[in-house]
PDB file of C-alpha atoms in Angstrom:
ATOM      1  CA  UNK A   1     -20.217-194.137   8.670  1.00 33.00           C
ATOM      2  CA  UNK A   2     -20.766-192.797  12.116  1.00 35.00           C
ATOM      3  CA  UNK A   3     -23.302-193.414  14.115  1.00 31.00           C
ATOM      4  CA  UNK A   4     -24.573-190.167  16.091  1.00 33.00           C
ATOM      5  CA  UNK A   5     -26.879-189.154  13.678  1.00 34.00           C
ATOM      6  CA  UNK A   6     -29.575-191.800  14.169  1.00 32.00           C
ATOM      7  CA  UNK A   7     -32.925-191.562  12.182  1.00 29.00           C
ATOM      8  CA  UNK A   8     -34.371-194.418  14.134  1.00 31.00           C
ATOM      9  CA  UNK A   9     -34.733-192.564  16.982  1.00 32.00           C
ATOM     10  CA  UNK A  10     -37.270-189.954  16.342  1.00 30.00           C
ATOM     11  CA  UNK A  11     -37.765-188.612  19.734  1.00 28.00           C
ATOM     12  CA  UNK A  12     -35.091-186.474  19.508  1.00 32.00           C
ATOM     13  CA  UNK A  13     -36.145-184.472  16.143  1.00 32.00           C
ATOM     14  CA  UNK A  14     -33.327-182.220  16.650  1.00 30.00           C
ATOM     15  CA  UNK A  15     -34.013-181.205  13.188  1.00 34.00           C
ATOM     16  CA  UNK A  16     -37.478-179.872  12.892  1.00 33.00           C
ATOM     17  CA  UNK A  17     -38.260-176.815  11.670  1.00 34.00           C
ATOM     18  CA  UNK A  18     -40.712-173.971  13.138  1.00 33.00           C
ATOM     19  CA  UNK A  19     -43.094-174.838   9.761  1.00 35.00           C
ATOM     20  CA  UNK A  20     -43.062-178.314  10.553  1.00 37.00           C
ATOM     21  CA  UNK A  21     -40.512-179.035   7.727  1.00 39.00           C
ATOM     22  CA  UNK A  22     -38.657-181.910   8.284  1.00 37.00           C
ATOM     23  CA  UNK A  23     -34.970-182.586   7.377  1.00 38.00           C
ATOM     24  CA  UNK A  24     -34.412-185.991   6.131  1.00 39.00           C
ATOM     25  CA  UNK A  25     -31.120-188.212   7.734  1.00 36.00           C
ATOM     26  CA  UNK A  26     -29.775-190.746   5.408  1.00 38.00           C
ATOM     27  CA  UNK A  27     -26.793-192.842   5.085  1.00 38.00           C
ATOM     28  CA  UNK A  28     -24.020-191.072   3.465  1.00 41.00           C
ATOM     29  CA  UNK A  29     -24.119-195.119   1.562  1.00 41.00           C
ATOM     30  CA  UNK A  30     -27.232-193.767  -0.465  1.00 43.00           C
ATOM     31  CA  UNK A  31     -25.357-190.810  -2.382  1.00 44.00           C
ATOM     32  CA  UNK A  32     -24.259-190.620  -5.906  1.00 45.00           C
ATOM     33  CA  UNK A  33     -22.575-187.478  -6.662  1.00 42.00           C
ATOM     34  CA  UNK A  34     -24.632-184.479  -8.586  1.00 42.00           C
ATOM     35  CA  UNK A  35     -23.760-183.276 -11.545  1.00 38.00           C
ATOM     36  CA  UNK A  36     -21.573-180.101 -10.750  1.00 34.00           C
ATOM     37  CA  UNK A  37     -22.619-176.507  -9.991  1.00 34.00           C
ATOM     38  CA  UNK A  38     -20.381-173.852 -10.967  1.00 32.00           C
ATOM     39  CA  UNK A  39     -20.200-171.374  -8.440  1.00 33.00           C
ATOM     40  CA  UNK A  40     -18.585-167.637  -8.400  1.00 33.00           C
ATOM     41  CA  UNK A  41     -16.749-165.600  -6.079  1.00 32.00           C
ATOM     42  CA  UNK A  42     -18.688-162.530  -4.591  1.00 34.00           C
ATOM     43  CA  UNK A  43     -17.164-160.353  -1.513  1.00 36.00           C
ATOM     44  CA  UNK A  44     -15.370-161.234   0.952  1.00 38.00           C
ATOM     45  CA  UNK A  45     -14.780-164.033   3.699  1.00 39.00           C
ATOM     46  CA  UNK A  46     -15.145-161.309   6.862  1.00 43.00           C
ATOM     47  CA  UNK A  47     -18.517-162.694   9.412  1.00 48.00           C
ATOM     48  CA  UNK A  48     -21.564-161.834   8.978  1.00 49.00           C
ATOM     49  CA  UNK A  49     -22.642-163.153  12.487  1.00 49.00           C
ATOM     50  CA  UNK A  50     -23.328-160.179  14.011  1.00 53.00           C
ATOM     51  CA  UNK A  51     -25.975-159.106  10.920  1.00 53.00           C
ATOM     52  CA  UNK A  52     -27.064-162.066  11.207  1.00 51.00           C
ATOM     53  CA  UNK A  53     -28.142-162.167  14.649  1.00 48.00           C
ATOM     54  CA  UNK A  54     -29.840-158.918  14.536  1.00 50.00           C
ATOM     55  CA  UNK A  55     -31.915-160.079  11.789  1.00 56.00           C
ATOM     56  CA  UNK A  56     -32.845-163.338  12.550  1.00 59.00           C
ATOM     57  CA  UNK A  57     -34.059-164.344  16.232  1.00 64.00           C
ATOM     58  CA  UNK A  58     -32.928-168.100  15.997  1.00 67.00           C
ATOM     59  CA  UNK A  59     -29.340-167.426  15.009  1.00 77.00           C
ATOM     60  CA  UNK A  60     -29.046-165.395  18.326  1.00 76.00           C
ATOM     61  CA  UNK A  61     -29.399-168.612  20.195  1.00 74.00           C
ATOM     62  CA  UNK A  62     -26.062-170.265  20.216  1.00 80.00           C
ATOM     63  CA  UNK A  63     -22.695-169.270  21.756  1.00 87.00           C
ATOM     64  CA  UNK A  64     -20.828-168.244  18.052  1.00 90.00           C
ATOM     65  CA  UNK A  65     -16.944-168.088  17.481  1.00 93.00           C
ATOM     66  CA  UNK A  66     -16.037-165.804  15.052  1.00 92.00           C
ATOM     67  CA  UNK A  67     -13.124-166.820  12.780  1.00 94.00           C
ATOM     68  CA  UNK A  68     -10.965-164.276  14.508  1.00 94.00           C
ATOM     69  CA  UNK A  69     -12.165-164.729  17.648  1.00 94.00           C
ATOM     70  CA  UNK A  70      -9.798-168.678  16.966  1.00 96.00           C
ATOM     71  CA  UNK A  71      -7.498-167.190  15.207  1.00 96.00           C
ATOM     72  CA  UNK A  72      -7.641-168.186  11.552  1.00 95.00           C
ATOM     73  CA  UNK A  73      -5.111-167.918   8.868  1.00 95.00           C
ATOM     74  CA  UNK A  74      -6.684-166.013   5.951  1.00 94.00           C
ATOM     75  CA  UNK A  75      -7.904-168.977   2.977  1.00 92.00           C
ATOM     76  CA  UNK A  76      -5.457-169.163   0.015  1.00 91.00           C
ATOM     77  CA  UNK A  77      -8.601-168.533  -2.287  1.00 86.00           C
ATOM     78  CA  UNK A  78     -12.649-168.315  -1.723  1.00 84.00           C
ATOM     79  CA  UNK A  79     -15.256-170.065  -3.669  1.00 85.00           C
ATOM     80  CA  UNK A  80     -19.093-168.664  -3.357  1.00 85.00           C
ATOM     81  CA  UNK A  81     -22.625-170.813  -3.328  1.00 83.00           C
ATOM     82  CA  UNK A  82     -23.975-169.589  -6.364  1.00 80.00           C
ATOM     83  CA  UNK A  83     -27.505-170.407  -4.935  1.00 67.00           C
ATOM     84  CA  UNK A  84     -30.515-167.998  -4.133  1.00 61.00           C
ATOM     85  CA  UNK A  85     -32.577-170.958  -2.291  1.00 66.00           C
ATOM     86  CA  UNK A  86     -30.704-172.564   0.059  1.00 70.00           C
ATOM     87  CA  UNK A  87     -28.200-175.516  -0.434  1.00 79.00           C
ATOM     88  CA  UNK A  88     -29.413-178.709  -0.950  1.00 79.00           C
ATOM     89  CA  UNK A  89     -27.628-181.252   1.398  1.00 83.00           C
ATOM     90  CA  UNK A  90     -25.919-180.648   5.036  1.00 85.00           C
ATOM     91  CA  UNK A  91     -23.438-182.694   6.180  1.00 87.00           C
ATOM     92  CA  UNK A  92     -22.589-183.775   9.516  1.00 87.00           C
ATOM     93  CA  UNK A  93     -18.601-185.110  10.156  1.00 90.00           C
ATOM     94  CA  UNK A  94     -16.209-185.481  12.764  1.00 91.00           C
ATOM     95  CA  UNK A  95     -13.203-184.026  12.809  1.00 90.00           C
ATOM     96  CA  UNK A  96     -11.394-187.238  14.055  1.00 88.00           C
ATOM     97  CA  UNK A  97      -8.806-186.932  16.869  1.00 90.00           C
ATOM     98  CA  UNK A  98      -9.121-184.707  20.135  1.00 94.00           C
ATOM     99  CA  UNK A  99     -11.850-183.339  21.584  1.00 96.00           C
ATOM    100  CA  UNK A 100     -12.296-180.006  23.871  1.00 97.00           C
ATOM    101  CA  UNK A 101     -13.961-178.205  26.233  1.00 96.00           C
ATOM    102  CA  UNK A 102     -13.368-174.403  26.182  1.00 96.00           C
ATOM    103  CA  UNK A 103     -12.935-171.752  23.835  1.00 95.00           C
ATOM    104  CA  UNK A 104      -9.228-172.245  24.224  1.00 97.00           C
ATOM    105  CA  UNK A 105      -8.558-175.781  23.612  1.00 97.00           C
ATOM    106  CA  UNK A 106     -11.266-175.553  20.594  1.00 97.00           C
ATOM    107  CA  UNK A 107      -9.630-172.951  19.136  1.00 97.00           C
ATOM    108  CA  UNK A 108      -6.222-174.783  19.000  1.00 97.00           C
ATOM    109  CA  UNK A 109      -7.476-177.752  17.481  1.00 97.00           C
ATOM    110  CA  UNK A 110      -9.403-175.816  15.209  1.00 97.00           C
ATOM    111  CA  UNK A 111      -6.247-173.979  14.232  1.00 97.00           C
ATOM    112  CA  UNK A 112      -4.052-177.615  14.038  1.00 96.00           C
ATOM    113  CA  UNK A 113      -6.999-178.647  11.828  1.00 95.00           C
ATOM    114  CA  UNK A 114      -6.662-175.550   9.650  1.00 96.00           C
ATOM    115  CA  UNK A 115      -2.619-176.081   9.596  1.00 95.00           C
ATOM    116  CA  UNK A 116      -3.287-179.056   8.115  1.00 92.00           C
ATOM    117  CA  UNK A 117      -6.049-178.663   5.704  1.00 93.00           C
ATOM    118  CA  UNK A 118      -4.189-175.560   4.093  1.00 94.00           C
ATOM    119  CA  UNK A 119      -1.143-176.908   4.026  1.00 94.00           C
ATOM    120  CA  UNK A 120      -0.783-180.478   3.953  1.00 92.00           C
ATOM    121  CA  UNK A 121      -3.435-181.376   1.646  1.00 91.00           C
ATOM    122  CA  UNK A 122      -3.099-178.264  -0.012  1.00 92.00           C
ATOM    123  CA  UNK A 123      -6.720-176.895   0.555  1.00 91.00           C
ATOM    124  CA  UNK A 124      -7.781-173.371   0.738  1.00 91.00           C
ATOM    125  CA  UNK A 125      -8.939-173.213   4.031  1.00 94.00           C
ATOM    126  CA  UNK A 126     -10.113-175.728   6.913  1.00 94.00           C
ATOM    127  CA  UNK A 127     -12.529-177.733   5.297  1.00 92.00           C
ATOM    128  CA  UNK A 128     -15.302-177.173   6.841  1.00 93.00           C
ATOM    129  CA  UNK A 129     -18.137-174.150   7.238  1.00 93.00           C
ATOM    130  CA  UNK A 130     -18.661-174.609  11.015  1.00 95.00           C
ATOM    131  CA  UNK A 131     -17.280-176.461  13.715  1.00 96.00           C
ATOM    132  CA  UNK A 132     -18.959-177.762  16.666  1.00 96.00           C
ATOM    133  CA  UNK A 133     -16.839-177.534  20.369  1.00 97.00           C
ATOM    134  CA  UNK A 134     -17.262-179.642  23.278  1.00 97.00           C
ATOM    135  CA  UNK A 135     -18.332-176.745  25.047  1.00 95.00           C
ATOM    136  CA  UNK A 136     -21.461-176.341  23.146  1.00 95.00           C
ATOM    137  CA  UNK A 137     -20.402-173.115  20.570  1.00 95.00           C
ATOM    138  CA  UNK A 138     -20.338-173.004  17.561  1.00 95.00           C
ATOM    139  CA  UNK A 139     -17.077-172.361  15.921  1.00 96.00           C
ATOM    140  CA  UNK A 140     -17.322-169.885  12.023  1.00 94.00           C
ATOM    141  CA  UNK A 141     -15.221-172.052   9.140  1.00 94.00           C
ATOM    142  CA  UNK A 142     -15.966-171.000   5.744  1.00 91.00           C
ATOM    143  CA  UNK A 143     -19.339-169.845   7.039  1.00 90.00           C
ATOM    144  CA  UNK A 144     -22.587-169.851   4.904  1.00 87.00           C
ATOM    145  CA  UNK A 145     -21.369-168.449   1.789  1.00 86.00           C
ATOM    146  CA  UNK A 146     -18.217-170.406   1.007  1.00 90.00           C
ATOM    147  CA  UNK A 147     -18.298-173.320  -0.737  1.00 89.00           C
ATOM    148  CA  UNK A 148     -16.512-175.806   1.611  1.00 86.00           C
ATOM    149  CA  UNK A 149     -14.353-178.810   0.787  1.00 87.00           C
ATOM    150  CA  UNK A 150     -15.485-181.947   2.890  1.00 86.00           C
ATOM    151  CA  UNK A 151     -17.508-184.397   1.067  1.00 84.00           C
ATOM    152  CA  UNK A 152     -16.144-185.288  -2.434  1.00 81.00           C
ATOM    153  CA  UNK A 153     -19.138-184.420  -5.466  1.00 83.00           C
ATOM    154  CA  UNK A 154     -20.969-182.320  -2.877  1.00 85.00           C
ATOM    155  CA  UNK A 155     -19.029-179.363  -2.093  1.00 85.00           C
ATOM    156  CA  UNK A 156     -20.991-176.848  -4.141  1.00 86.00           C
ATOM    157  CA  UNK A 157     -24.267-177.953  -3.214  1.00 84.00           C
ATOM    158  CA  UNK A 158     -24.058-178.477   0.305  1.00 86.00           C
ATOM    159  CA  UNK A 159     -22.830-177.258   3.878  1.00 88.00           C
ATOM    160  CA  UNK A 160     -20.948-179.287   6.563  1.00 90.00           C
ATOM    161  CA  UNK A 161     -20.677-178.890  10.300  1.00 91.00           C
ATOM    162  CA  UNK A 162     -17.758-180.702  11.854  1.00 93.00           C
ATOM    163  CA  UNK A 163     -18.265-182.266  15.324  1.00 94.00           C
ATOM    164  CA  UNK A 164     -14.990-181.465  17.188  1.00 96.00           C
ATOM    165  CA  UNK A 165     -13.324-185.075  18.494  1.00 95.00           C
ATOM    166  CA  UNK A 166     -13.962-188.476  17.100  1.00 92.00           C
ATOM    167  CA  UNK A 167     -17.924-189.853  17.775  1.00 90.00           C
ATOM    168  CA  UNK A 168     -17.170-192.881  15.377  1.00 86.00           C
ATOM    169  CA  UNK A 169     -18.362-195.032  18.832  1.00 89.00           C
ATOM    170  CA  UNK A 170     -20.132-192.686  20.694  1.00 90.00           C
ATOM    171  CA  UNK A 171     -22.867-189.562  20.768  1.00 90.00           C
ATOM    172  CA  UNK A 172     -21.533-186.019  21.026  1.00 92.00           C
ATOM    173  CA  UNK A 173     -22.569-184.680  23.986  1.00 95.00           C
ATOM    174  CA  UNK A 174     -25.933-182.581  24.378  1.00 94.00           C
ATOM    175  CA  UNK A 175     -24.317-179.154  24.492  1.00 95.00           C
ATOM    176  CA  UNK A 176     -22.979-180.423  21.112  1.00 95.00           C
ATOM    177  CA  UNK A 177     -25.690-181.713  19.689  1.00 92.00           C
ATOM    178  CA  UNK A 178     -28.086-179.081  20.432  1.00 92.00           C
ATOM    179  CA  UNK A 179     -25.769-176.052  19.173  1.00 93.00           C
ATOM    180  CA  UNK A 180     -26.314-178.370  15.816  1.00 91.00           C
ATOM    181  CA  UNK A 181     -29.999-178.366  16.400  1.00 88.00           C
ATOM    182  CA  UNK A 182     -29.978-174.268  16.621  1.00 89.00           C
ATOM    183  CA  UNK A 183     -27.752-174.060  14.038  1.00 89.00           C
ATOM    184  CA  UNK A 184     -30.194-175.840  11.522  1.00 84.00           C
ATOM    185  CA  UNK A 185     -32.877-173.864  12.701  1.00 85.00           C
ATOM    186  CA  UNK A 186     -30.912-170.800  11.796  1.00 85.00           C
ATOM    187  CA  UNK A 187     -29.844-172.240   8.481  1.00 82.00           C
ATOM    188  CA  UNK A 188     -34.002-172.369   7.833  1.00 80.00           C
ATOM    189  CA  UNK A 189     -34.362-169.280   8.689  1.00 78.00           C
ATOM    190  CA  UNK A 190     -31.994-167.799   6.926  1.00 74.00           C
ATOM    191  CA  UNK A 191     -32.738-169.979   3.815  1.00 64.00           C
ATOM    192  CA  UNK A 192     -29.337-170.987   4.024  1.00 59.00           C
ATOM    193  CA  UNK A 193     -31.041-174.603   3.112  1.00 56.00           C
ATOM    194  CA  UNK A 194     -33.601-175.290   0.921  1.00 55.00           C
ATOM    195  CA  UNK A 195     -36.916-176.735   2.177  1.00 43.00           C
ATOM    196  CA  UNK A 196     -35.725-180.096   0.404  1.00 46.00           C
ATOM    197  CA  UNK A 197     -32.679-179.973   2.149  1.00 45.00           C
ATOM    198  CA  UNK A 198     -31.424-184.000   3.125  1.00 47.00           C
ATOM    199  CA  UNK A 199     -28.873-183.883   6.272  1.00 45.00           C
ATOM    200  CA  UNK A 200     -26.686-187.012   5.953  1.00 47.00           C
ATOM    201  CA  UNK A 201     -23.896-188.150   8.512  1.00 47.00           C
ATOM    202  CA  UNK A 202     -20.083-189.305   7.227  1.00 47.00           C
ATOM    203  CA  UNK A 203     -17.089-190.302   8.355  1.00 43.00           C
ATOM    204  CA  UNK A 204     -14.228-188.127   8.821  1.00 41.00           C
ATOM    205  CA  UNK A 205     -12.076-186.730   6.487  1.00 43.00           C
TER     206      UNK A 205
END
């Protein structure tokens, strides 16, 4: 797996929350897969950023890319959490392959990645529910409702966040990794993640 999620290094505790919750980092290695949840659709895949940030002062903090803000094809089909707590695992991946730097170049890899996840391996949408630039925003995927389709046995019970660029070797940089930071937070507050949550890094898809 990679290694820029490292729980041996607690002095950056990028994952802390305001009630002194912590999120626990373990090897994707450790999982066996849940038994599954069946989940149900309910409205529609439009953003609910802007709610979101008048409601809760944390999700306000990071620079957010709408899905048509990058230009996203509509998904073939959408699958809902059917959770009222919070899921119980986040994922961290990379996306493997370039990386960027601006709202422009993000948004056409995002839409390459999307391309292929729709219709080469025949998905419903780009696999992940957000997607992490170079440039430090954060870009909307499936979002928080949709159930995403990233790490195999997990999908219903769990949310992933795909690092933009391959960081098999190397750390994102600290625009990146703090727009993860305050994207947990929000997550927390939201109760978009249980107060069990586990956050586990894995390899690309």
């Amino acid at each position: 797996t990679s290694s820029y999620l490292n729980p041996t290094k607690p002095q950056r505790n990028y994952l802390k929350n305001s009630r002194d919750d912590t999120l626990q980092i373990r090897s994707g290695n450790e999982l066996e897969p849940p038994s599954a949840w069946q989940t149900v659709n309910h409205g529609s895949a439009s953003s609910l950023q802007n709610a979101i940030e008048n409601t809760y002062i944390k999700c306000s903090r990071y620079l957010f890319v709408s899905r048509e803000q990058w230009g996203a094809k509509s998904p073939k089909d959408e699958d809902y959490f059917n959770t009222l707590d919070g899921v119980s695992y986040v994922f961290y991946h990379h996306t493997d392959g370039e990386e960027c730097n601006s709202t422009t170049s993000c948004a056409e890899i995002i839409r390459m990645w999307q391309m292929c996840h729709q219709d080469t391996r025949g998905w419903d949408d780009i696999a992940y529910n957000f997607l992490i630039g170079g440039d430090g925003s954060v870009y909307e995927g499936r979002g928080w409702k949709r159930v995403g389709a990233h790490t195999l046995g997990y999908n219903d019970v769990s949310l992933s966040l795909g690092f933009i660029g391959t960081y098999s070797n190397k750390v994102p940089n600290p625009e990146m990794l703090t727009a993860a930071e305050m994207l947990i937070e929000c997550g927390i507050e939201m109760i978009q993640y249980s107060v069990t949550s586990k956050v586990y890094e894995r390899p690309c898809l």
